[in-house]
Amino acid sequence: MANKEIVIVATGMVTSVGFNSEQTAANVRAKVSRYYTIPFLNCREKPHTVAVVARDALGELPEPI
């Protein structure tokens, strides 16, 4: 029978509350929220809610972006 063990060797993510998995997990546990409403309305005339990733978390991006 095959071994069904799963080993996680690394994680990675960028979110509105952290630049990596550890920061994100800590901020989620601390109930940190970075949601904002923006002045653009959806099809139901309600403002959009967004969570923005900090620009410096994205590293180098091509100029057209």
mmCIF file of N, CA, C and O in Angstrom:
data_model
loop_
_atom_site.group_PDB
_atom_site.id
_atom_site.type_symbol
_atom_site.label_atom_id
_atom_site.label_comp_id
_atom_site.label_asym_id
_atom_site.label_seq_id
_atom_site.Cartn_x
_atom_site.Cartn_y
_atom_site.Cartn_z
ATOM 1 N N MET A 1 0.845 -1.183 0.000
ATOM 2 C CA MET A 1 0.000 0.000 0.000
ATOM 3 C C MET A 1 0.888 1.244 0.000
ATOM 4 O O MET A 1 1.895 1.293 0.691
ATOM 5 N N ALA A 2 0.512 2.257 -0.756
ATOM 6 C CA ALA A 2 1.301 3.478 -0.866
ATOM 7 C C ALA A 2 1.211 4.304 0.417
ATOM 8 O O ALA A 2 0.189 4.317 1.096
ATOM 9 N N ASN A 3 2.286 4.979 0.717
ATOM 10 C CA ASN A 3 2.326 5.881 1.861
ATOM 11 C C ASN A 3 1.479 7.103 1.530
ATOM 12 O O ASN A 3 1.674 7.752 0.506
ATOM 13 N N LYS A 4 0.551 7.483 2.400
ATOM 14 C CA LYS A 4 -0.340 8.613 2.151
ATOM 15 C C LYS A 4 0.057 9.846 2.954
ATOM 16 O O LYS A 4 -0.734 10.744 3.157
ATOM 17 N N GLU A 5 1.288 9.902 3.393
ATOM 18 C CA GLU A 5 1.779 11.034 4.167
ATOM 19 C C GLU A 5 2.018 12.226 3.241
ATOM 20 O O GLU A 5 2.524 12.081 2.131
ATOM 21 N N ILE A 6 1.655 13.410 3.704
ATOM 22 C CA ILE A 6 1.904 14.651 2.964
ATOM 23 C C ILE A 6 2.884 15.482 3.780
ATOM 24 O O ILE A 6 2.682 15.680 4.978
ATOM 25 N N VAL A 7 3.908 15.971 3.139
ATOM 26 C CA VAL A 7 4.900 16.808 3.800
ATOM 27 C C VAL A 7 4.898 18.175 3.123
ATOM 28 O O VAL A 7 5.128 18.283 1.919
ATOM 29 N N ILE A 8 4.630 19.225 3.895
ATOM 30 C CA ILE A 8 4.678 20.597 3.372
ATOM 31 C C ILE A 8 6.074 21.131 3.646
ATOM 32 O O ILE A 8 6.486 21.225 4.800
ATOM 33 N N VAL A 9 6.794 21.474 2.599
ATOM 34 C CA VAL A 9 8.173 21.926 2.772
ATOM 35 C C VAL A 9 8.306 23.441 2.669
ATOM 36 O O VAL A 9 9.300 23.997 3.112
ATOM 37 N N ALA A 10 7.325 24.119 2.091
ATOM 38 C CA ALA A 10 7.382 25.570 1.992
ATOM 39 C C ALA A 10 6.002 26.116 1.663
ATOM 40 O O ALA A 10 5.167 25.410 1.095
ATOM 41 N N THR A 11 5.767 27.335 2.060
ATOM 42 C CA THR A 11 4.529 28.031 1.703
ATOM 43 C C THR A 11 4.889 29.434 1.257
ATOM 44 O O THR A 11 5.958 29.946 1.576
ATOM 45 N N GLY A 12 4.005 30.054 0.551
ATOM 46 C CA GLY A 12 4.235 31.424 0.132
ATOM 47 C C GLY A 12 2.938 32.096 -0.244
ATOM 48 O O GLY A 12 2.016 31.451 -0.733
ATOM 49 N N MET A 13 2.850 33.371 0.052
ATOM 50 C CA MET A 13 1.672 34.156 -0.331
ATOM 51 C C MET A 13 1.952 35.632 -0.080
ATOM 52 O O MET A 13 2.840 35.992 0.686
ATOM 53 N N VAL A 14 1.199 36.460 -0.754
ATOM 54 C CA VAL A 14 1.186 37.902 -0.506
ATOM 55 C C VAL A 14 -0.277 38.278 -0.366
ATOM 56 O O VAL A 14 -1.095 37.958 -1.230
ATOM 57 N N THR A 15 -0.616 38.905 0.750
ATOM 58 C CA THR A 15 -1.996 39.305 0.997
ATOM 59 C C THR A 15 -2.037 40.745 1.482
ATOM 60 O O THR A 15 -0.990 41.363 1.695
ATOM 61 N N SER A 16 -3.224 41.246 1.702
ATOM 62 C CA SER A 16 -3.345 42.612 2.202
ATOM 63 C C SER A 16 -2.900 42.737 3.651
ATOM 64 O O SER A 16 -2.676 43.844 4.142
ATOM 65 N N VAL A 17 -2.735 41.625 4.360
ATOM 66 C CA VAL A 17 -2.313 41.673 5.762
ATOM 67 C C VAL A 17 -0.939 41.062 6.001
ATOM 68 O O VAL A 17 -0.536 40.883 7.146
ATOM 69 N N GLY A 18 -0.209 40.749 4.938
ATOM 70 C CA GLY A 18 1.131 40.212 5.131
ATOM 71 C C GLY A 18 1.867 39.984 3.831
ATOM 72 O O GLY A 18 1.264 39.706 2.808
ATOM 73 N N PHE A 19 3.186 40.110 3.895
ATOM 74 C CA PHE A 19 4.041 39.926 2.713
ATOM 75 C C PHE A 19 4.462 38.474 2.535
ATOM 76 O O PHE A 19 5.116 38.138 1.568
ATOM 77 N N ASN A 20 4.131 37.607 3.511
ATOM 78 C CA ASN A 20 4.470 36.192 3.414
ATOM 79 C C ASN A 20 3.484 35.388 4.252
ATOM 80 O O ASN A 20 2.582 35.950 4.892
ATOM 81 N N SER A 21 3.642 34.085 4.257
ATOM 82 C CA SER A 21 2.707 33.203 4.973
ATOM 83 C C SER A 21 2.694 33.473 6.473
ATOM 84 O O SER A 21 1.630 33.495 7.095
ATOM 85 N N GLU A 22 3.874 33.674 7.054
ATOM 86 C CA GLU A 22 3.962 33.872 8.502
ATOM 87 C C GLU A 22 3.275 35.171 8.927
ATOM 88 O O GLU A 22 2.523 35.188 9.898
ATOM 89 N N GLN A 23 3.541 36.276 8.212
ATOM 90 C CA GLN A 23 2.890 37.549 8.541
ATOM 91 C C GLN A 23 1.385 37.462 8.364
ATOM 92 O O GLN A 23 0.622 37.955 9.203
ATOM 93 N N THR A 24 0.956 36.841 7.279
ATOM 94 C CA THR A 24 -0.474 36.710 7.020
ATOM 95 C C THR A 24 -1.146 35.903 8.120
ATOM 96 O O THR A 24 -2.180 36.315 8.662
ATOM 97 N N ALA A 25 -0.568 34.762 8.484
ATOM 98 C CA ALA A 25 -1.149 33.925 9.535
ATOM 99 C C ALA A 25 -1.222 34.665 10.862
ATOM 100 O O ALA A 25 -2.239 34.613 11.560
ATOM 101 N N ALA A 26 -0.161 35.379 11.224
ATOM 102 C CA ALA A 26 -0.153 36.123 12.486
ATOM 103 C C ALA A 26 -1.217 37.214 12.487
ATOM 104 O O ALA A 26 -1.933 37.397 13.484
ATOM 105 N N ASN A 27 -1.350 37.935 11.391
ATOM 106 C CA ASN A 27 -2.348 39.001 11.324
ATOM 107 C C ASN A 27 -3.772 38.460 11.296
ATOM 108 O O ASN A 27 -4.675 39.050 11.882
ATOM 109 N N VAL A 28 -3.982 37.333 10.659
ATOM 110 C CA VAL A 28 -5.312 36.711 10.666
ATOM 111 C C VAL A 28 -5.666 36.268 12.084
ATOM 112 O O VAL A 28 -6.783 36.503 12.557
ATOM 113 N N ARG A 29 -4.703 35.653 12.789
ATOM 114 C CA ARG A 29 -4.954 35.251 14.176
ATOM 115 C C ARG A 29 -5.246 36.451 15.063
ATOM 116 O O ARG A 29 -6.043 36.366 15.993
ATOM 117 N N ALA A 30 -4.590 37.590 14.775
ATOM 118 C CA ALA A 30 -4.804 38.815 15.558
ATOM 119 C C ALA A 30 -6.043 39.579 15.095
ATOM 120 O O ALA A 30 -6.317 40.664 15.599
ATOM 121 N N LYS A 31 -6.770 39.029 14.134
ATOM 122 C CA LYS A 31 -7.999 39.627 13.594
ATOM 123 C C LYS A 31 -7.755 40.979 12.933
ATOM 124 O O LYS A 31 -8.600 41.865 12.971
ATOM 125 N N VAL A 32 -6.581 41.126 12.328
ATOM 126 C CA VAL A 32 -6.272 42.328 11.557
ATOM 127 C C VAL A 32 -7.033 42.245 10.237
ATOM 128 O O VAL A 32 -7.049 41.207 9.584
ATOM 129 N N SER A 33 -7.665 43.334 9.866
ATOM 130 C CA SER A 33 -8.418 43.379 8.617
ATOM 131 C C SER A 33 -8.021 44.625 7.853
ATOM 132 O O SER A 33 -7.875 45.695 8.443
ATOM 133 N N ARG A 34 -7.846 44.501 6.576
ATOM 134 C CA ARG A 34 -7.499 45.658 5.755
ATOM 135 C C ARG A 34 -8.449 45.761 4.568
ATOM 136 O O ARG A 34 -8.040 45.857 3.438
ATOM 137 N N TYR A 35 -9.732 45.732 4.855
ATOM 138 C CA TYR A 35 -10.742 45.893 3.815
ATOM 139 C C TYR A 35 -11.159 47.354 3.766
ATOM 140 O O TYR A 35 -11.268 48.015 4.795
ATOM 141 N N TYR A 36 -11.387 47.853 2.578
ATOM 142 C CA TYR A 36 -11.803 49.233 2.388
ATOM 143 C C TYR A 36 -12.950 49.285 1.394
ATOM 144 O O TYR A 36 -13.043 48.449 0.502
ATOM 145 N N THR A 37 -13.801 50.267 1.536
ATOM 146 C CA THR A 37 -14.777 50.515 0.480
ATOM 147 C C THR A 37 -14.200 51.593 -0.421
ATOM 148 O O THR A 37 -13.532 52.515 0.043
ATOM 149 N N ILE A 38 -14.432 51.442 -1.702
ATOM 150 C CA ILE A 38 -13.934 52.408 -2.676
ATOM 151 C C ILE A 38 -15.124 53.071 -3.365
ATOM 152 O O ILE A 38 -16.235 52.529 -3.357
ATOM 153 N N PRO A 39 -14.918 54.244 -3.927
ATOM 154 C CA PRO A 39 -16.045 55.008 -4.473
ATOM 155 C C PRO A 39 -16.530 54.544 -5.848
ATOM 156 O O PRO A 39 -17.014 55.341 -6.625
ATOM 157 N N PHE A 40 -16.439 53.271 -6.136
ATOM 158 C CA PHE A 40 -16.979 52.712 -7.369
ATOM 159 C C PHE A 40 -18.148 51.819 -7.000
ATOM 160 O O PHE A 40 -18.028 50.978 -6.107
ATOM 161 N N LEU A 41 -19.264 51.969 -7.664
ATOM 162 C CA LEU A 41 -20.465 51.221 -7.330
ATOM 163 C C LEU A 41 -20.600 49.984 -8.207
ATOM 164 O O LEU A 41 -20.251 50.002 -9.381
ATOM 165 N N ASN A 42 -21.138 48.922 -7.604
ATOM 166 C CA ASN A 42 -21.381 47.712 -8.369
ATOM 167 C C ASN A 42 -22.743 47.811 -9.065
ATOM 168 O O ASN A 42 -23.409 48.854 -9.009
ATOM 169 N N CYS A 43 -23.195 46.729 -9.670
ATOM 170 C CA CYS A 43 -24.454 46.756 -10.419
ATOM 171 C C CYS A 43 -25.667 46.947 -9.515
ATOM 172 O O CYS A 43 -26.743 47.280 -10.001
ATOM 173 N N ARG A 44 -25.503 46.792 -8.229
ATOM 174 C CA ARG A 44 -26.602 47.024 -7.276
ATOM 175 C C ARG A 44 -26.487 48.374 -6.592
ATOM 176 O O ARG A 44 -27.109 48.613 -5.556
ATOM 177 N N GLU A 45 -25.634 49.237 -7.162
ATOM 178 C CA GLU A 45 -25.420 50.590 -6.625
ATOM 179 C C GLU A 45 -24.839 50.590 -5.211
ATOM 180 O O GLU A 45 -25.083 51.497 -4.427
ATOM 181 N N LYS A 46 -24.067 49.565 -4.891
ATOM 182 C CA LYS A 46 -23.368 49.474 -3.601
ATOM 183 C C LYS A 46 -21.880 49.672 -3.844
ATOM 184 O O LYS A 46 -21.353 49.232 -4.861
ATOM 185 N N PRO A 47 -21.162 50.316 -2.899
ATOM 186 C CA PRO A 47 -19.721 50.485 -3.091
ATOM 187 C C PRO A 47 -18.986 49.149 -3.040
ATOM 188 O O PRO A 47 -19.375 48.241 -2.311
ATOM 189 N N HIS A 48 -17.934 49.026 -3.821
ATOM 190 C CA HIS A 48 -17.096 47.823 -3.807
ATOM 191 C C HIS A 48 -16.257 47.803 -2.531
ATOM 192 O O HIS A 48 -15.796 48.835 -2.056
ATOM 193 N N THR A 49 -16.039 46.610 -2.005
ATOM 194 C CA THR A 49 -15.132 46.402 -0.881
ATOM 195 C C THR A 49 -13.900 45.696 -1.426
ATOM 196 O O THR A 49 -14.024 44.702 -2.142
ATOM 197 N N VAL A 50 -12.725 46.216 -1.094
ATOM 198 C CA VAL A 50 -11.483 45.659 -1.613
ATOM 199 C C VAL A 50 -10.471 45.479 -0.488
ATOM 200 O O VAL A 50 -10.582 46.085 0.568
ATOM 201 N N ALA A 51 -9.489 44.641 -0.733
ATOM 202 C CA ALA A 51 -8.336 44.477 0.146
ATOM 203 C C ALA A 51 -7.118 44.659 -0.746
ATOM 204 O O ALA A 51 -6.899 43.900 -1.678
ATOM 205 N N VAL A 52 -6.346 45.675 -0.492
ATOM 206 C CA VAL A 52 -5.252 46.073 -1.377
ATOM 207 C C VAL A 52 -3.921 45.517 -0.862
ATOM 208 O O VAL A 52 -3.635 45.579 0.330
ATOM 209 N N VAL A 53 -3.128 44.983 -1.772
ATOM 210 C CA VAL A 53 -1.774 44.531 -1.446
ATOM 211 C C VAL A 53 -0.838 45.722 -1.607
ATOM 212 O O VAL A 53 -0.901 46.447 -2.606
ATOM 213 N N ALA A 54 0.026 45.939 -0.638
ATOM 214 C CA ALA A 54 0.977 47.051 -0.686
ATOM 215 C C ALA A 54 1.892 46.930 -1.901
ATOM 216 O O ALA A 54 2.333 45.841 -2.260
ATOM 217 N N ARG A 55 2.167 48.035 -2.549
ATOM 218 C CA ARG A 55 2.984 48.054 -3.765
ATOM 219 C C ARG A 55 4.369 47.426 -3.542
ATOM 220 O O ARG A 55 4.862 46.689 -4.380
ATOM 221 N N ASP A 56 4.994 47.704 -2.402
ATOM 222 C CA ASP A 56 6.338 47.164 -2.162
ATOM 223 C C ASP A 56 6.327 45.654 -1.908
ATOM 224 O O ASP A 56 7.368 45.012 -1.944
ATOM 225 N N ALA A 57 5.165 45.062 -1.722
ATOM 226 C CA ALA A 57 5.075 43.605 -1.573
ATOM 227 C C ALA A 57 5.143 42.898 -2.926
ATOM 228 O O ALA A 57 5.377 41.697 -2.986
ATOM 229 N N LEU A 58 4.975 43.635 -4.004
ATOM 230 C CA LEU A 58 4.910 43.028 -5.320
ATOM 231 C C LEU A 58 6.254 42.927 -6.013
ATOM 232 O O LEU A 58 6.359 42.287 -7.060
ATOM 233 N N GLY A 59 7.278 43.536 -5.465
ATOM 234 C CA GLY A 59 8.606 43.464 -6.096
ATOM 235 C C GLY A 59 8.649 44.247 -7.385
ATOM 236 O O GLY A 59 7.907 45.193 -7.607
ATOM 237 N N GLU A 60 9.529 43.824 -8.274
ATOM 238 C CA GLU A 60 9.700 44.501 -9.560
ATOM 239 C C GLU A 60 8.577 44.134 -10.512
ATOM 240 O O GLU A 60 8.320 42.952 -10.747
ATOM 241 N N LEU A 61 7.912 45.121 -11.057
ATOM 242 C CA LEU A 61 6.877 44.912 -12.055
ATOM 243 C C LEU A 61 7.263 45.633 -13.339
ATOM 244 O O LEU A 61 7.887 46.691 -13.288
ATOM 245 N N PRO A 62 6.876 45.098 -14.466
ATOM 246 C CA PRO A 62 7.143 45.801 -15.722
ATOM 247 C C PRO A 62 6.469 47.180 -15.729
ATOM 248 O O PRO A 62 5.394 47.353 -15.152
ATOM 249 N N GLU A 63 7.080 48.143 -16.344
ATOM 250 C CA GLU A 63 6.578 49.521 -16.345
ATOM 251 C C GLU A 63 5.130 49.670 -16.838
ATOM 252 O O GLU A 63 4.373 50.425 -16.236
ATOM 253 N N PRO A 64 4.679 48.984 -17.889
ATOM 254 C CA PRO A 64 3.299 49.171 -18.331
ATOM 255 C C PRO A 64 2.242 48.836 -17.268
ATOM 256 O O PRO A 64 1.148 49.343 -17.307
ATOM 257 N N ILE A 65 2.590 47.987 -16.327
ATOM 258 C CA ILE A 65 1.621 47.635 -15.283
ATOM 259 C C ILE A 65 1.537 48.787 -14.315
ATOM 260 O O ILE A 65 0.558 49.153 -13.818
#
